[in-house]
């Protein structure tokens, strides 16, 4: 779907730009960091995880009923609830303890007789049992020290629950740290747009997009159109990736290129032949990869899907959730551009892509209504197209 693009001194075609972002991420793999469980969701494990305790950690009842020892009928000698010690230190043959699900069974327990199978009379209980039945024995699910999760596993809710049950407070993850600089004297972070002020839409959008790709936004800073402040912020960056919003074009207030040149950065992508989102930039300096996004929110989203998402996924060693190589038919009246790739917001209906409109560079309305972008290559004359999925 397009060639390799131009050299690093000019715009790349859209597929080549995504490839270059992936390559940059592979060369700058994120370091493994221990993070609290609450911060690990969506990241990728950077090391194997072993059980710090067995599961179960003690012999426990799997049913509400009676823990019994030896043949019945059994004499009731106590009761035990989950989280509390049992009344009896141990059971002798012919004895039973009333017990709740999850409670620790006394020493000597051979089985648990569920309430629904039990008959109780005069301080004794009887019913059918089978040795070992309805008891969760120590370590039968997971032994202490056993490897339960391996490097490369995505951390979902079940992984977090399992890690907690095994005694972990933190997890070792590959989660690139991302700093965000939103530039523009006209950008405000609260209130209504108007009278020359524009409400920031990119800052609130990026953390979710970054997390979807496996990264974490460490901080978001807003700057005026001040070259010195921008240079200072980039020089002081200590994150794996720095996303600069609104200074990637070539207008009088767009200082990103000249600042990166002064700092000796290596420019990997200088413009992408796509609409919207043409003024994108990818550069590398001293351990930080810098991504420049356009100031228009719709264009910034396309640029982030083009460069930020594949970059972060490669750094974290995970698949790109946006990419979908299976073409689908594109409905509607869509005109291809003669030179640039068009990204058209679409919803998916019965295996077909249907444009939703509202996809001007300054608008996020189309993206908010859409399931994906249809990737319309230059000169396209109809037929199926690839998709770029939205979170």
Coordinates of C-alpha atoms in Angstrom, one line a residue:
X1 CA 0.0 0.0 0.0
X2 CA 2.5 2.5 -1.1
X3 CA 6.3 2.6 -1.5
X4 CA 9.1 3.3 0.9
X5 CA 8.7 7.1 0.9
X6 CA 11.3 9.8 0.5
X7 CA 14.6 10.2 2.5
X8 CA 14.7 11.7 5.9
X9 CA 14.9 15.2 4.5
X10 CA 11.3 15.2 3.3
X11 CA 7.8 13.9 3.9
X12 CA 7.4 10.1 4.0
X13 CA 4.4 8.3 2.7
X14 CA 2.1 7.1 5.4
X15 CA 3.0 3.3 5.5
X16 CA 6.7 4.1 5.6
X17 CA 6.2 6.6 8.4
X18 CA 4.5 3.9 10.6
X19 CA 7.3 1.5 9.7
X20 CA 9.9 4.0 10.7
X21 CA 8.1 4.6 14.0
X22 CA 8.1 0.9 14.7
X23 CA 11.8 0.6 13.9
X24 CA 12.6 3.5 16.2
X25 CA 10.6 1.8 19.0
X26 CA 12.5 -1.5 18.5
X27 CA 15.8 0.3 18.8
X28 CA 14.8 2.1 22.0
X29 CA 13.0 -0.7 23.9
X30 CA 11.6 0.5 27.2
X31 CA 13.4 -0.4 30.5
X32 CA 11.7 -2.9 32.8
X33 CA 10.1 -1.0 35.8
X34 CA 8.4 -2.2 38.9
X35 CA 5.1 -0.5 39.2
X36 CA 2.2 -0.8 41.7
X37 CA -0.5 -3.2 40.6
X38 CA -2.9 -0.3 40.1
X39 CA -0.6 1.2 37.5
X40 CA 0.2 -2.0 35.6
X41 CA -3.1 -2.5 33.8
X42 CA -2.6 -2.6 30.0
X43 CA 1.2 -2.8 30.2
X44 CA 3.3 -5.8 29.2
X45 CA 5.3 -8.0 31.6
X46 CA 9.0 -7.4 31.3
X47 CA 10.0 -10.4 33.4
X48 CA 8.5 -13.7 34.5
X49 CA 6.3 -13.6 37.6
X50 CA 6.6 -16.3 40.3
X51 CA 4.2 -17.2 43.1
X52 CA 5.3 -15.8 46.4
X53 CA 2.9 -18.1 48.2
X54 CA 1.0 -21.2 47.3
X55 CA -2.6 -21.2 46.2
X56 CA -4.4 -22.0 48.3
X57 CA -2.1 -20.7 51.0
X58 CA -3.8 -23.1 53.6
X59 CA -6.1 -26.0 53.6
X60 CA -9.6 -24.4 53.2
X61 CA -13.2 -25.5 52.8
X62 CA -14.6 -25.2 49.3
X63 CA -18.2 -25.5 50.6
X64 CA -20.4 -24.4 53.5
X65 CA -20.9 -27.5 55.7
X66 CA -18.9 -29.7 58.0
X67 CA -15.3 -30.6 58.1
X68 CA -15.1 -34.2 59.2
X69 CA -12.5 -36.8 60.2
X70 CA -12.9 -40.6 60.0
X71 CA -16.2 -42.4 59.4
X72 CA -19.5 -40.9 60.4
X73 CA -21.7 -40.1 62.1
X74 CA -19.6 -37.3 63.5
X75 CA -19.8 -35.4 66.8
X76 CA -19.9 -31.6 66.4
X77 CA -17.0 -30.0 68.4
X78 CA -16.9 -26.5 67.0
X79 CA -17.4 -24.0 64.2
X80 CA -15.2 -22.0 61.9
X81 CA -15.8 -18.9 59.7
X82 CA -13.6 -17.5 56.9
X83 CA -11.0 -15.2 58.4
X84 CA -11.3 -16.6 61.9
X85 CA -9.5 -19.5 63.6
X86 CA -11.5 -22.7 64.0
X87 CA -12.8 -23.6 67.4
X88 CA -11.0 -26.9 67.5
X89 CA -7.2 -27.2 67.1
X90 CA -7.6 -30.5 65.3
X91 CA -10.1 -33.2 64.6
X92 CA -10.0 -36.7 65.9
X93 CA -11.7 -39.5 64.0
X94 CA -15.5 -39.3 64.4
X95 CA -15.4 -35.5 65.0
X96 CA -16.7 -32.6 62.9
X97 CA -16.6 -28.8 62.8
X98 CA -19.2 -26.6 61.2
X99 CA -17.4 -24.6 58.6
X100 CA -17.9 -21.8 56.0
X101 CA -16.5 -21.6 52.5
X102 CA -13.0 -20.3 52.5
X103 CA -12.4 -21.0 56.2
X104 CA -9.3 -22.9 57.2
X105 CA -10.1 -26.5 58.0
X106 CA -8.7 -28.1 61.2
X107 CA -5.8 -30.5 61.2
X108 CA -7.1 -34.0 60.6
X109 CA -9.9 -33.0 58.2
X110 CA -10.4 -35.6 55.6
X111 CA -13.4 -34.0 53.7
X112 CA -16.1 -31.5 53.9
X113 CA -19.8 -32.6 54.0
X114 CA -22.0 -29.9 52.4
X115 CA -25.1 -28.7 54.2
X116 CA -27.3 -30.0 51.5
X117 CA -26.1 -33.5 52.0
X118 CA -26.0 -33.4 55.8
X119 CA -28.4 -34.6 58.4
X120 CA -28.0 -33.1 61.8
X121 CA -29.5 -34.5 65.0
X122 CA -28.6 -34.2 68.7
X123 CA -25.1 -32.7 68.4
X124 CA -24.2 -35.1 65.6
X125 CA -24.1 -34.9 61.8
X126 CA -24.2 -37.6 59.2
X127 CA -24.1 -37.9 55.4
X128 CA -22.2 -39.2 52.4
X129 CA -18.6 -38.1 52.0
X130 CA -15.6 -38.9 49.8
X131 CA -12.0 -38.6 51.0
X132 CA -10.5 -35.2 50.0
X133 CA -13.8 -33.9 48.7
X134 CA -14.7 -30.2 49.0
X135 CA -11.3 -29.2 50.5
X136 CA -8.9 -26.9 48.8
X137 CA -5.5 -28.3 49.7
X138 CA -2.5 -26.1 50.3
X139 CA -0.7 -25.4 47.0
X140 CA -2.8 -27.7 44.9
X141 CA -3.5 -24.9 42.3
X142 CA -0.1 -23.2 42.5
X143 CA 3.0 -24.2 44.3
X144 CA 5.2 -21.5 46.0
X145 CA 7.9 -20.3 43.6
X146 CA 6.1 -21.6 40.5
X147 CA 6.3 -19.5 37.4
X148 CA 2.7 -18.4 36.6
X149 CA 3.2 -15.6 34.1
X150 CA 5.9 -15.1 31.5
X151 CA 7.6 -12.1 30.0
X152 CA 5.5 -10.6 27.2
X153 CA 2.1 -11.2 28.7
X154 CA -0.3 -8.3 28.5
X155 CA -1.5 -7.3 32.0
X156 CA -5.3 -7.5 32.1
X157 CA -7.7 -7.5 35.0
X158 CA -7.3 -11.3 35.6
X159 CA -3.5 -10.9 35.7
X160 CA -3.8 -8.2 38.3
X161 CA -6.0 -10.3 40.5
X162 CA -3.8 -13.4 40.1
X163 CA -0.7 -11.3 41.0
X164 CA -2.4 -10.0 44.1
X165 CA -3.5 -13.5 45.2
X166 CA 0.1 -14.6 44.8
X167 CA 1.4 -11.9 47.2
X168 CA 2.7 -9.3 44.7
X169 CA 2.4 -5.6 45.4
X170 CA 4.1 -4.6 42.2
X171 CA 4.8 -6.0 38.7
X172 CA 7.8 -5.8 36.4
X173 CA 6.4 -4.2 33.2
X174 CA 7.5 -2.6 30.0
X175 CA 5.6 0.6 30.0
X176 CA 7.3 3.5 28.2
X177 CA 7.1 6.8 30.2
X178 CA 5.7 9.6 28.0
X179 CA 5.9 13.3 28.6
X180 CA 3.5 15.7 26.8
X181 CA 4.1 19.3 25.9
X182 CA 1.0 21.2 24.7
X183 CA 2.1 24.4 23.1
X184 CA 0.1 27.5 22.1
X185 CA -0.6 30.9 23.8
X186 CA -4.2 30.5 22.7
X187 CA -4.7 27.1 24.4
X188 CA -6.7 27.0 27.7
X189 CA -7.3 24.0 29.9
X190 CA -10.7 25.0 31.2
X191 CA -13.8 27.0 30.4
X192 CA -15.2 27.7 26.9
X193 CA -13.4 28.5 23.7
X194 CA -13.9 32.0 22.4
X195 CA -12.3 35.4 22.2
X196 CA -9.1 34.0 20.7
X197 CA -8.9 31.1 23.2
X198 CA -9.2 27.4 22.3
X199 CA -9.9 24.7 24.8
X200 CA -7.2 22.0 24.9
X201 CA -8.6 18.8 23.3
X202 CA -5.2 17.1 22.7
X203 CA -4.0 16.9 26.3
X204 CA -7.1 15.0 27.6
X205 CA -7.0 12.7 24.5
X206 CA -3.4 11.5 24.8
X207 CA -3.3 9.6 28.1
X208 CA -5.9 7.1 27.0
X209 CA -4.3 6.7 23.6
X210 CA -0.8 6.2 25.2
X211 CA -2.2 3.7 27.7
X212 CA -3.9 1.8 24.8
X213 CA -0.4 1.4 23.2
X214 CA 1.2 0.2 26.5
X215 CA 2.7 3.5 27.7
X216 CA 2.0 5.8 30.6
X217 CA 1.8 9.6 30.5
X218 CA 4.1 10.8 33.3
X219 CA 3.2 14.5 33.0
X220 CA 1.5 17.0 30.8
X221 CA 2.9 20.6 30.6
X222 CA 1.3 23.5 28.8
X223 CA 3.6 26.1 27.2
X224 CA 3.1 29.4 25.4
X225 CA 4.7 29.8 21.9
X226 CA 8.0 30.6 23.5
X227 CA 11.1 29.1 21.9
X228 CA 13.3 29.3 25.0
X229 CA 10.7 27.6 27.1
X230 CA 10.3 24.8 24.5
X231 CA 14.0 24.3 24.2
X232 CA 14.4 24.1 28.0
X233 CA 11.6 21.6 28.3
X234 CA 13.0 19.3 25.6
X235 CA 16.5 19.5 26.9
X236 CA 15.3 18.6 30.4
X237 CA 13.1 15.7 29.2
X238 CA 13.6 12.5 31.3
X239 CA 10.9 10.3 29.7
X240 CA 11.3 7.6 27.1
X241 CA 9.1 9.5 24.7
X242 CA 8.2 13.3 24.6
X243 CA 5.2 14.3 22.6
X244 CA 5.1 17.9 21.5
X245 CA 1.7 19.2 20.4
X246 CA 1.2 22.2 18.2
X247 CA 4.7 23.2 17.2
X248 CA 5.4 20.7 14.4
X249 CA 4.4 22.9 11.4
X250 CA 6.5 25.6 9.8
X251 CA 4.7 28.8 10.9
X252 CA 6.2 31.7 12.8
X253 CA 5.2 30.1 16.2
X254 CA 6.4 26.6 15.3
X255 CA 9.8 26.2 16.9
X256 CA 10.2 22.5 17.3
X257 CA 12.4 21.8 14.3
X258 CA 14.8 24.6 15.0
X259 CA 15.0 23.6 18.7
X260 CA 15.7 20.0 17.8
X261 CA 18.4 21.0 15.3
X262 CA 20.1 23.1 18.0
X263 CA 20.0 20.2 20.4
X264 CA 21.6 17.9 17.9
X265 CA 18.6 15.6 17.5
X266 CA 18.5 13.0 14.7
X267 CA 15.3 13.6 12.6
X268 CA 13.7 10.3 11.5
X269 CA 10.5 11.6 10.0
X270 CA 9.9 15.2 8.8
X271 CA 6.4 15.3 7.6
X272 CA 4.1 12.5 6.4
X273 CA 2.1 12.5 3.1
X274 CA -1.3 12.0 4.7
X275 CA -4.5 14.0 5.3
X276 CA -5.1 15.0 7.9
X277 CA -1.9 15.1 9.9
X278 CA 0.7 16.1 7.4
X279 CA 3.0 18.1 9.8
X280 CA 4.3 15.3 11.9
X281 CA 7.8 14.8 13.2
X282 CA 9.8 12.0 14.8
X283 CA 13.3 12.6 16.2
X284 CA 15.7 11.0 18.7
X285 CA 18.1 12.6 21.2
X286 CA 19.9 11.3 24.3
X287 CA 17.6 8.5 25.2
X288 CA 14.4 10.3 24.4
X289 CA 12.3 9.9 21.3
X290 CA 10.5 13.1 20.4
X291 CA 7.2 13.1 18.4
X292 CA 5.8 16.3 17.0
X293 CA 2.0 16.4 16.5
X294 CA -0.1 19.1 14.7
X295 CA -2.0 21.5 16.8
X296 CA -5.4 20.7 15.3
X297 CA -7.0 17.9 17.4
X298 CA -8.2 15.8 14.5
X299 CA -4.9 16.0 12.8
X300 CA -3.1 15.3 16.1
X301 CA -5.1 12.1 16.6
X302 CA -4.2 10.8 13.1
X303 CA -0.5 11.7 13.7
X304 CA -0.6 10.0 17.1
X305 CA -1.9 6.8 15.4
X306 CA 0.7 7.1 12.7
X307 CA 3.8 7.6 14.9
X308 CA 3.1 7.4 18.7
X309 CA 1.1 4.2 18.8
X310 CA 3.5 2.0 16.7
X311 CA 6.5 3.6 18.5
X312 CA 5.2 2.7 22.0
X313 CA 4.0 -0.7 21.0
X314 CA 7.4 -1.6 19.6
X315 CA 9.1 -0.2 22.7
X316 CA 6.9 -2.3 24.9
X317 CA 7.2 -5.4 22.7
X318 CA 3.4 -5.7 22.1
X319 CA 1.2 -5.9 18.9
X320 CA -0.1 -2.7 17.5
X321 CA -3.9 -2.6 18.4
X322 CA -4.6 -0.1 15.7
X323 CA -3.3 -2.1 12.8
X324 CA -5.6 -4.3 10.8
X325 CA -4.3 -5.8 7.6
X326 CA -7.6 -7.4 6.5
X327 CA -9.2 -5.0 3.9
X328 CA -12.9 -4.2 4.0
X329 CA -15.1 -2.6 1.4
X330 CA -15.5 1.2 1.7
X331 CA -18.9 2.6 1.1
X332 CA -19.9 6.2 0.3
X333 CA -18.5 8.9 -1.9
X334 CA -14.8 9.0 -1.0
X335 CA -12.3 10.8 -3.2
X336 CA -8.7 9.7 -3.1
X337 CA -5.9 12.3 -3.0
X338 CA -3.4 12.1 -5.9
X339 CA -0.3 12.1 -3.7
X340 CA -1.3 11.6 0.0
X341 CA -3.0 8.8 2.0
X342 CA -6.4 9.9 3.3
X343 CA -7.5 8.7 6.7
X344 CA -11.3 8.7 6.7
X345 CA -13.3 8.1 9.9
X346 CA -15.7 5.2 9.5
X347 CA -18.0 3.0 11.5
X348 CA -18.2 -0.7 10.7
X349 CA -21.5 -2.2 9.6
X350 CA -21.9 -5.8 8.6
X351 CA -18.3 -6.1 7.4
X352 CA -18.2 -2.8 5.5
X353 CA -16.7 0.6 6.3
X354 CA -19.2 3.5 6.3
X355 CA -17.8 7.1 6.5
X356 CA -19.3 9.1 9.4
X357 CA -18.2 12.6 8.2
X358 CA -17.0 15.4 10.5
X359 CA -13.4 14.6 9.8
X360 CA -11.8 18.0 9.3
X361 CA -8.4 18.5 10.8
X362 CA -9.6 20.7 13.7
X363 CA -12.5 18.3 14.6
X364 CA -12.7 15.2 16.7
X365 CA -16.4 14.7 16.1
X366 CA -15.9 12.1 13.4
X367 CA -13.3 10.1 15.4
X368 CA -15.7 10.1 18.4
X369 CA -18.4 8.6 16.2
X370 CA -16.1 6.2 14.4
X371 CA -14.8 2.7 15.0
X372 CA -11.7 3.1 12.8
X373 CA -10.1 5.2 10.1
X374 CA -10.2 3.8 6.5
X375 CA -6.8 4.0 5.0
X376 CA -7.4 5.4 1.5
X377 CA -4.1 5.3 -0.5
X378 CA -3.2 7.8 -3.2
X379 CA -5.0 7.2 -6.5
X380 CA -7.5 4.8 -4.9
X381 CA -10.4 4.1 -7.3
X382 CA -12.7 2.0 -5.2
X383 CA -12.7 -1.4 -3.5
X384 CA -11.5 -2.6 -0.2
X385 CA -9.2 -0.6 2.1
X386 CA -7.2 -1.4 5.2
X387 CA -8.4 -0.1 8.6
X388 CA -6.7 1.7 11.4
X389 CA -8.7 1.0 14.5
X390 CA -9.5 3.6 17.2
X391 CA -9.4 2.8 20.9

